[in-house]
Coordinates of C-alpha atoms and ligand atoms in Angstrom, one line a residue:
X1 CA -13.7 -17.2 4.6
X2 CA -15.9 -19.2 2.1
X3 CA -19.2 -17.9 3.3
X4 CA -18.1 -14.3 3.2
X5 CA -16.4 -14.7 -0.1
X6 CA -19.4 -16.0 -1.9
X7 CA -21.5 -13.0 -0.8
X8 CA -19.8 -10.5 -3.0
X9 CA -21.8 -11.6 -5.9
X10 CA -25.1 -11.9 -4.1
X11 CA -27.7 -9.2 -4.5
X12 CA -28.3 -8.3 -0.8
X13 CA -27.3 -4.9 0.5
X14 CA -23.6 -4.6 1.1
X15 CA -21.5 -1.9 2.6
X16 CA -18.6 -0.6 0.7
X17 CA -15.2 -1.1 2.3
X18 CA -12.7 1.8 2.2
X19 CA -9.1 0.6 2.8
X20 CA -7.0 3.6 3.7
X21 CA -3.3 3.4 2.9
X22 CA -0.7 6.1 2.9
X23 CA 2.9 6.9 3.9
X24 CA 3.6 7.5 7.5
X25 CA 2.5 11.0 8.4
X26 CA 0.3 11.5 5.3
X27 CA -2.7 11.9 7.6
X28 CA -4.5 8.6 7.4
X29 CA -5.7 8.5 11.0
X30 CA -6.8 12.2 10.8
X31 CA -8.5 11.4 7.5
X32 CA -10.3 8.3 9.0
X33 CA -11.5 10.4 11.9
X34 CA -12.8 13.1 9.5
X35 CA -14.7 10.7 7.2
X36 CA -16.0 9.0 10.4
X37 CA -17.3 12.2 11.8
X38 CA -18.7 13.3 8.4
X39 CA -20.8 10.1 8.2
X40 CA -22.0 10.6 11.8
X41 CA -23.0 14.1 10.9
X42 CA -25.3 12.9 8.0
X43 CA -29.0 13.2 8.4
X44 CA -29.9 10.5 9.3
X45 CA -26.4 9.6 10.7
X46 CA -24.6 6.8 8.9
X47 CA -22.1 5.5 11.4
X48 CA -19.5 3.4 9.6
X49 CA -18.0 0.2 10.9
X50 CA -14.4 1.0 11.7
X51 CA -11.4 -1.4 12.0
X52 CA -8.0 -0.4 13.2
X53 CA -5.3 -2.7 11.8
X54 CA -2.3 -0.8 13.2
X55 CA -1.1 -2.7 16.3
X56 CA 1.5 -0.1 17.2
X57 CA -0.5 3.1 17.2
X58 CA -0.5 4.6 20.6
X59 CA -3.9 6.2 20.2
X60 CA -6.6 6.4 17.5
X61 CA -8.5 9.6 17.3
X62 CA -11.8 7.8 16.6
X63 CA -13.9 5.0 18.2
X64 CA -13.3 1.7 16.5
X65 CA -15.6 -1.4 16.3
X66 CA -12.7 -3.8 15.9
X67 CA -9.2 -2.9 17.0
X68 CA -6.2 -5.2 16.4
X69 CA -4.8 -4.0 19.7
X70 CA -7.7 -5.7 21.6
X71 CA -6.6 -9.0 20.0
X72 CA -2.8 -8.8 19.8
X73 CA -0.4 -7.0 22.2
X74 CA 2.3 -5.9 19.8
X75 CA 4.8 -5.2 22.6
X76 CA 4.3 -8.6 24.0
X77 CA 4.8 -10.1 20.6
X78 CA 8.1 -8.2 20.3
X79 CA 9.2 -9.5 23.7
X80 CA 8.2 -13.1 23.2
X81 CA 9.6 -13.5 19.7
X82 CA 12.6 -11.2 20.3
X83 CA 11.6 -8.9 17.4
X84 CA 12.2 -5.2 16.6
X85 CA 9.3 -2.8 16.0
X86 CA 8.6 -3.7 12.4
X87 CA 8.9 -7.4 12.9
X88 CA 6.5 -7.0 15.9
X89 CA 4.0 -5.1 13.8
X90 CA 4.2 -7.6 11.0
X91 CA 3.9 -10.6 13.3
X92 CA 1.0 -9.0 15.1
X93 CA -0.7 -8.5 11.8
X94 CA 0.0 -12.1 10.8
X95 CA -1.6 -13.4 14.1
X96 CA -4.6 -11.2 13.5
X97 CA -4.9 -12.4 9.9
X98 CA -5.4 -15.9 11.2
X99 CA -8.7 -14.7 12.7
X100 CA -9.8 -12.5 9.8
X101 CA -12.6 -14.9 8.8
X102 CA -14.2 -14.0 12.1
X103 CA -13.7 -10.3 11.4
X104 CA -15.5 -10.8 8.1
X105 CA -18.3 -12.6 9.9
X106 CA -18.8 -9.7 12.2
X107 CA -18.8 -7.2 9.3
X108 CA -21.3 -9.5 7.4
X109 CA -23.7 -9.3 10.4
X110 CA -23.7 -5.5 10.0
X111 CA -24.2 -5.6 6.3
X112 CA -27.9 -4.5 6.4
X113 CA -27.3 -1.6 8.7
X114 CA -23.9 -0.2 7.7
X115 CA -23.1 1.6 4.5
X116 CA -19.4 2.1 4.9
X117 CA -16.7 0.0 6.5
X118 CA -13.4 1.8 7.1
X119 CA -10.0 0.1 7.5
X120 CA -7.1 2.1 8.9
X121 CA -3.8 0.3 8.1
X122 CA -0.4 0.4 9.8
X123 CA 1.6 3.6 9.6
X124 CA 4.5 1.7 8.0
X125 CA 2.9 1.4 4.6
X126 CA 5.0 -1.5 3.3
X127 CA 3.9 -3.7 6.2
X128 CA 0.5 -3.7 4.8
X129 CA 1.1 -3.3 1.1
X130 CA 3.9 -5.8 0.7
X131 CA 3.2 -8.4 3.3
X132 CA 1.3 -11.7 2.8
X133 CA -1.1 -10.7 5.6
X134 CA -1.9 -7.4 3.9
X135 CA -2.6 -9.2 0.6
X136 CA -4.7 -11.9 2.4
X137 CA -6.7 -9.2 4.2
X138 CA -7.2 -7.2 1.1
X139 CA -8.2 -10.2 -1.0
X140 CA -10.5 -11.5 1.7
X141 CA -12.3 -8.2 2.0
X142 CA -12.4 -7.5 -1.7
X143 CA -13.9 -10.9 -2.5
X144 CA -16.6 -10.4 0.1
X145 CA -17.6 -6.7 -0.2
X146 CA -17.3 -3.9 -2.8
X147 CA -13.9 -2.4 -1.9
X148 CA -12.0 0.7 -2.7
X149 CA -8.5 1.8 -1.9
X150 CA -8.1 5.4 -0.6
X151 CA -4.4 6.3 -1.0
X152 CA -3.8 9.3 1.2
X153 CA -1.1 11.6 0.0
X154 CA 0.6 14.5 1.9
X155 CA 0.1 17.2 -0.7
X156 CA 2.5 19.8 0.7
X157 CA 5.2 17.2 0.8
X158 CA 4.5 16.1 -2.8
X159 CA 4.8 19.4 -4.4
X160 CA 8.2 18.8 -5.9
X161 CA 8.2 16.8 -9.1
X162 CA 10.5 14.1 -7.7
X163 CA 8.5 13.4 -4.5
X164 CA 5.3 13.6 -6.5
X165 CA 6.6 11.1 -9.0
X166 CA 7.8 8.6 -6.3
X167 CA 4.4 8.9 -4.6
X168 CA 2.7 8.2 -7.9
X169 CA 4.9 5.2 -8.6
X170 CA 4.1 3.7 -5.2
X171 CA 0.4 4.3 -5.8
X172 CA 0.8 2.7 -9.2
X173 CA 2.4 -0.4 -7.7
X174 CA -0.5 -0.8 -5.2
X175 CA -3.1 -0.3 -7.9
X176 CA -1.6 -3.0 -10.1
X177 CA -1.1 -5.3 -7.1
X178 CA -4.7 -5.0 -5.8
X179 CA -6.5 -4.1 -9.1
X180 CA -9.1 -2.5 -7.0
X181 CA -10.9 0.8 -7.6
X182 CA -8.4 3.5 -6.4
X183 CA -8.9 7.0 -5.1
X184 CA -5.9 9.3 -4.8
X185 CA -6.7 11.5 -1.7
X186 CA -4.6 14.6 -1.8
X187 CA -4.7 15.5 1.9
X188 CA -3.8 18.8 3.7
X189 CA -5.2 21.0 1.0
X190 CA -5.6 23.7 3.7
X191 CA -1.8 24.0 3.6
X192 CA -1.3 23.4 -0.1
X193 CA -4.1 23.2 -2.7
X194 CA -3.8 20.1 -5.0
X195 CA -4.4 21.9 -8.3
X196 CA -0.7 21.5 -9.3
X197 CA -1.1 17.7 -8.9
X198 CA -4.2 17.5 -11.0
X199 CA -2.5 19.6 -13.7
X200 CA 0.6 17.3 -13.7
X201 CA -1.7 14.3 -13.9
X202 CA -3.8 15.6 -16.8
X203 CA -0.9 17.2 -18.8
X204 CA 2.4 15.5 -18.8
X205 CA 4.0 18.5 -20.6
X206 CA 3.1 20.6 -17.5
X207 CA 4.9 18.1 -15.4
X208 CA 7.9 18.1 -17.6
X209 CA 7.9 21.9 -17.6
X210 CA 7.9 21.8 -13.8
X211 CA 10.6 19.3 -13.8
X212 CA 12.8 21.4 -16.1
X213 CA 12.5 24.5 -13.9
X214 CA 13.1 22.5 -10.7
X215 CA 16.6 22.9 -9.1
X216 CA 18.9 19.9 -9.3
X217 CA 17.6 18.6 -12.6
X218 CA 20.6 19.8 -14.7
X219 CA 24.2 18.9 -14.2
X220 CA 27.1 21.3 -14.2
X221 CA 27.2 21.5 -18.0
X222 CA 23.5 22.3 -18.2
X223 CA 22.5 18.9 -19.4
X224 CA 19.4 17.1 -17.9
X225 CA 20.5 14.7 -15.1
X226 CA 19.9 11.0 -15.2
X227 CA 17.1 11.5 -12.7
X228 CA 15.6 14.2 -14.8
X229 CA 15.5 12.0 -17.9
X230 CA 14.2 9.1 -16.0
X231 CA 11.3 11.1 -14.5
X232 CA 10.5 12.5 -17.9
X233 CA 10.1 9.0 -19.3
X234 CA 8.2 7.9 -16.2
X235 CA 5.7 10.7 -16.6
X236 CA 4.8 9.2 -20.0
X237 CA 4.3 5.8 -18.5
X238 CA 2.2 7.1 -15.6
X239 CA -0.1 8.9 -18.1
X240 CA -1.8 5.5 -18.7
X241 CA -2.0 4.9 -14.9
X242 CA -3.7 8.2 -14.2
X243 CA -6.6 7.2 -16.5
X244 CA -7.6 4.5 -14.0
X245 CA -7.8 6.7 -11.0
X246 CA -10.0 9.2 -9.3
X247 CA -8.3 12.1 -7.5
X248 CA -9.8 14.3 -4.9
X249 CA -8.4 17.0 -2.7
X250 CA -9.3 17.1 1.0
X251 CA -8.4 18.7 4.2
X252 CA -8.8 16.3 7.0
X253 CA -8.3 19.2 9.3
X254 CA -11.1 21.4 8.0
X255 CA -13.3 18.8 6.4
X256 CA -13.0 20.4 3.0
X257 CA -13.5 18.0 0.0
X258 CA -14.9 15.1 2.1
X259 CA -18.2 15.2 0.1
X260 CA -16.2 14.8 -3.1
X261 CA -14.4 11.9 -1.6
X262 CA -17.7 10.1 -0.9
X263 CA -18.9 10.9 -4.4
X264 CA -15.7 9.1 -5.7
X265 CA -16.4 6.2 -3.3
X266 CA -19.9 5.7 -4.5
X267 CA -18.7 5.8 -8.1
X268 CA -16.1 3.2 -7.2
X269 CA -18.9 0.8 -6.1
X270 CA -20.1 0.7 -9.7
X271 CA -16.5 0.3 -11.0
X272 CA -16.0 -2.6 -8.6
X273 CA -19.2 -4.3 -9.8
X274 CA -18.5 -3.7 -13.5
X275 CA -14.7 -4.4 -13.6
X276 CA -13.4 -6.1 -10.5
X277 CA -16.2 -8.5 -9.7
X278 CA -16.5 -10.2 -13.1
X279 CA -12.7 -10.6 -13.1
X280 CA -12.8 -12.0 -9.5
X281 CA -15.5 -14.5 -10.4
X282 CA -13.6 -15.6 -13.5
X283 CA -10.5 -16.1 -11.4
X284 CA -12.5 -17.9 -8.7
X285 CA -14.2 -20.3 -11.2
X286 CA -10.8 -21.1 -12.8
X287 CA -9.2 -21.7 -9.4
X288 CA -12.1 -23.9 -8.3
X289 CA -11.9 -25.9 -11.5
X290 CA -8.2 -26.5 -11.2
X291 CA -8.5 -27.4 -7.5
X292 CA -11.3 -29.8 -8.3
X293 CA -9.2 -31.4 -11.0
X294 CA -6.3 -31.8 -8.6
X295 CA -8.6 -33.3 -6.0
X296 CA -10.2 -35.7 -8.4
X297 CA -6.8 -36.8 -9.6
X298 CA -5.5 -37.4 -6.0
X299 CA -8.6 -39.2 -5.1
X300 CA -8.4 -41.5 -8.1
X301 CA -4.8 -42.3 -7.3
X302 CA -5.6 -43.0 -3.6
X303 CA -8.5 -45.3 -4.5
X304 CA -6.3 -47.2 -6.9
X305 CA -3.6 -47.6 -4.2
X306 CA -6.2 -48.7 -1.7
X307 CA -7.6 -51.3 -4.0
X308 CA -4.1 -52.8 -4.6
X309 CA -3.5 -52.6 -0.8
X310 CA -6.7 -54.3 0.1
X311 CA -6.2 -57.0 -2.4
X312 CA -2.8 -57.7 -0.9
X313 CA -3.9 -57.6 2.7
X314 CA -7.6 -58.7 3.0
X315 CA -7.3 -59.1 6.8
X316 CA -6.0 -55.6 7.4
X317 CA -8.6 -54.2 5.0
X318 CA -11.4 -55.6 7.4
X319 CA -10.0 -53.4 10.2
X320 CA -9.7 -50.4 8.0
X321 CA -13.1 -49.1 8.6
X322 CA -14.3 -45.5 9.4
X323 CA -15.5 -45.1 13.0
X324 CA -18.2 -42.4 13.2
X325 CA -17.4 -42.0 17.0
X326 CA -14.1 -40.5 16.1
X327 CA -15.9 -37.6 14.5
X328 CA -17.1 -36.5 17.9
X329 CA -13.6 -35.6 19.1
X330 CA -12.9 -31.9 19.3
X331 CA -10.2 -31.1 16.8
X332 CA -10.3 -27.4 17.2
X333 CA -6.7 -26.4 17.3
X334 CA -7.3 -22.7 16.6
X335 CA -5.0 -20.2 18.2
X336 CA -6.2 -18.5 21.3
X337 CA -6.6 -15.1 19.6
X338 CA -9.9 -13.5 20.5
X339 CA -11.7 -10.7 18.7
X340 CA -13.6 -8.1 20.5
X341 CA -16.4 -6.3 18.6
X342 CA -16.8 -3.0 20.4
X343 CA -20.0 -2.1 18.5
X344 CA -22.1 -2.4 21.6
X345 CA -19.8 -0.1 23.6
X346 CA -21.2 3.4 23.3
X347 CA -22.9 2.4 20.0
X348 CA -24.9 2.8 17.8
X349 CA -25.3 6.4 17.2
X350 CA -23.5 7.5 20.4
X351 CA -20.5 8.9 18.6
X352 CA -17.7 9.9 21.0
X353 CA -14.8 11.6 19.2
X354 CA -12.1 11.0 21.7
X355 CA -8.4 10.1 21.8
X356 CA -8.3 6.6 23.4
X357 CA -5.5 5.4 25.5
X358 CA -3.8 2.3 24.6
X359 CA -5.1 -0.9 26.1
X360 CA -2.6 -3.2 27.7
X361 CA -4.7 -5.9 29.2
X362 CA -3.3 -9.0 27.4
X363 CA 0.1 -9.3 29.0
X364 CA -0.4 -12.9 29.9
X365 CA -1.2 -14.2 26.4
X366 CA 1.2 -16.9 25.4
X367 CA 1.6 -16.4 21.6
X368 CA 2.3 -19.5 19.5
X369 CA 5.4 -19.3 17.4
X370 CA 4.4 -18.2 13.9
X371 CA 4.9 -20.8 11.1
Ligands
LIG401 N1 -2.8 21.0 8.1 C1 -3.2 19.7 8.1 N2 -2.6 18.8 8.9 C2 -3.0 17.5 8.8 C3 -4.1 17.2 8.0 N3 -4.3 15.8 8.2 C4 -3.4 15.4 9.1 N4 -2.6 16.4 9.5 C5 -1.5 16.4 10.4 O1 -0.5 15.5 9.9 C6 0.1 14.8 11.0 C7 0.0 13.3 10.7 O2 -1.3 12.9 10.8 P1 -1.7 11.4 11.1 O3 -3.2 11.3 10.9 O4 -1.2 11.0 12.4 O5 -1.0 10.6 10.0 P2 -0.9 9.1 9.8 O6 -0.7 8.9 8.3 O7 -2.0 8.4 10.4 O8 0.4 8.8 10.5 P3 1.0 7.4 10.9 O9 0.3 7.1 12.2 O10 2.5 7.6 11.1 O11 0.6 6.5 9.9 C8 -0.6 15.2 12.2 O12 0.2 16.2 12.8 C9 -1.9 15.8 11.7 O13 -2.4 16.8 12.6 C10 -4.7 18.2 7.2 O14 -5.6 17.9 6.4 N5 -4.2 19.4 7.3

């Protein structure tokens, strides 16, 4: 991933990567389909590069360039490792992550021609947000390209203060974990406009007033319940968090608000370059420095040990020579996990908005046991 990672700081044209995350049913896939078709409908069209990272999805309502299901058969993984659905999804994602440097290579090749790269993540949000693979993929992408998180929220289901609060706390945890530019996407505004959410975010007294009038927030003696007090305090904490976010309301069904979403994405590119990139470069330089120090130290110790060894066994030292012929041997022990870039299938510009059936062609793959 070295090549790709060093490119984030270079001045050549780079697409911005949109990582879509959201609770199951929030409308991620419909949202990705909508932003995909919005970009196709631009004049001139701006087809994005689309990656599906959900191995268990039965169909995706958009054409993908790279689909994890082409690489890993999640049902086969479940069978071979005797796993349940969540373990199967996680293991499939782990296997795919081992090849993610190749994915980045493919995206890099498209840098000049593509403006947006879209990642659709597994429906079980925690599989991506709290797994090592999710973190590796996010870090690898973010250190290679300007990246933004689009956190898709089911607005009608967040209209009670308690569900709104828990959704915001989850968003907060992802923001602090990734530290990436973050857009709250209030989806399904055709069913419920998101004004209440904006009001609650801008004015915590409005949130507290809503909380006070909501049923179940007072006990039998009319005193605020523990949950009520907790949410009251949390709303003050979250006030700081809201300052770091952009919030847009969209309807993935009607297309309403998608233009605002892209305005927020474009603004996030600046934020990435101003805030995230310098921090990333600082962290990278510090890591390289400490790695180099460790390497130098180990090398010094090794050389000292060798000198002592050679002094003790001069005959053995004569045999201990590097043989360049050994270099010729193929030491490629990579897993047999192949990526398919579907960019040349019905692409570019030939956008087909269809529901694709699941592919099941990899039944014979013999998956190695994960470490
Ligand atoms: N009314 C309305 N319904 C929507 C909208 N976006 C998505 N939906 C519906 O919400 C449901 C869930 O949408 P999906 O796109 O499958 O949600 P998802 O987050 O990808 O779901 P998972 O695959 O479980 O992760 C579907 O029935 C969609 O038709 C919207 O903007 N308005």
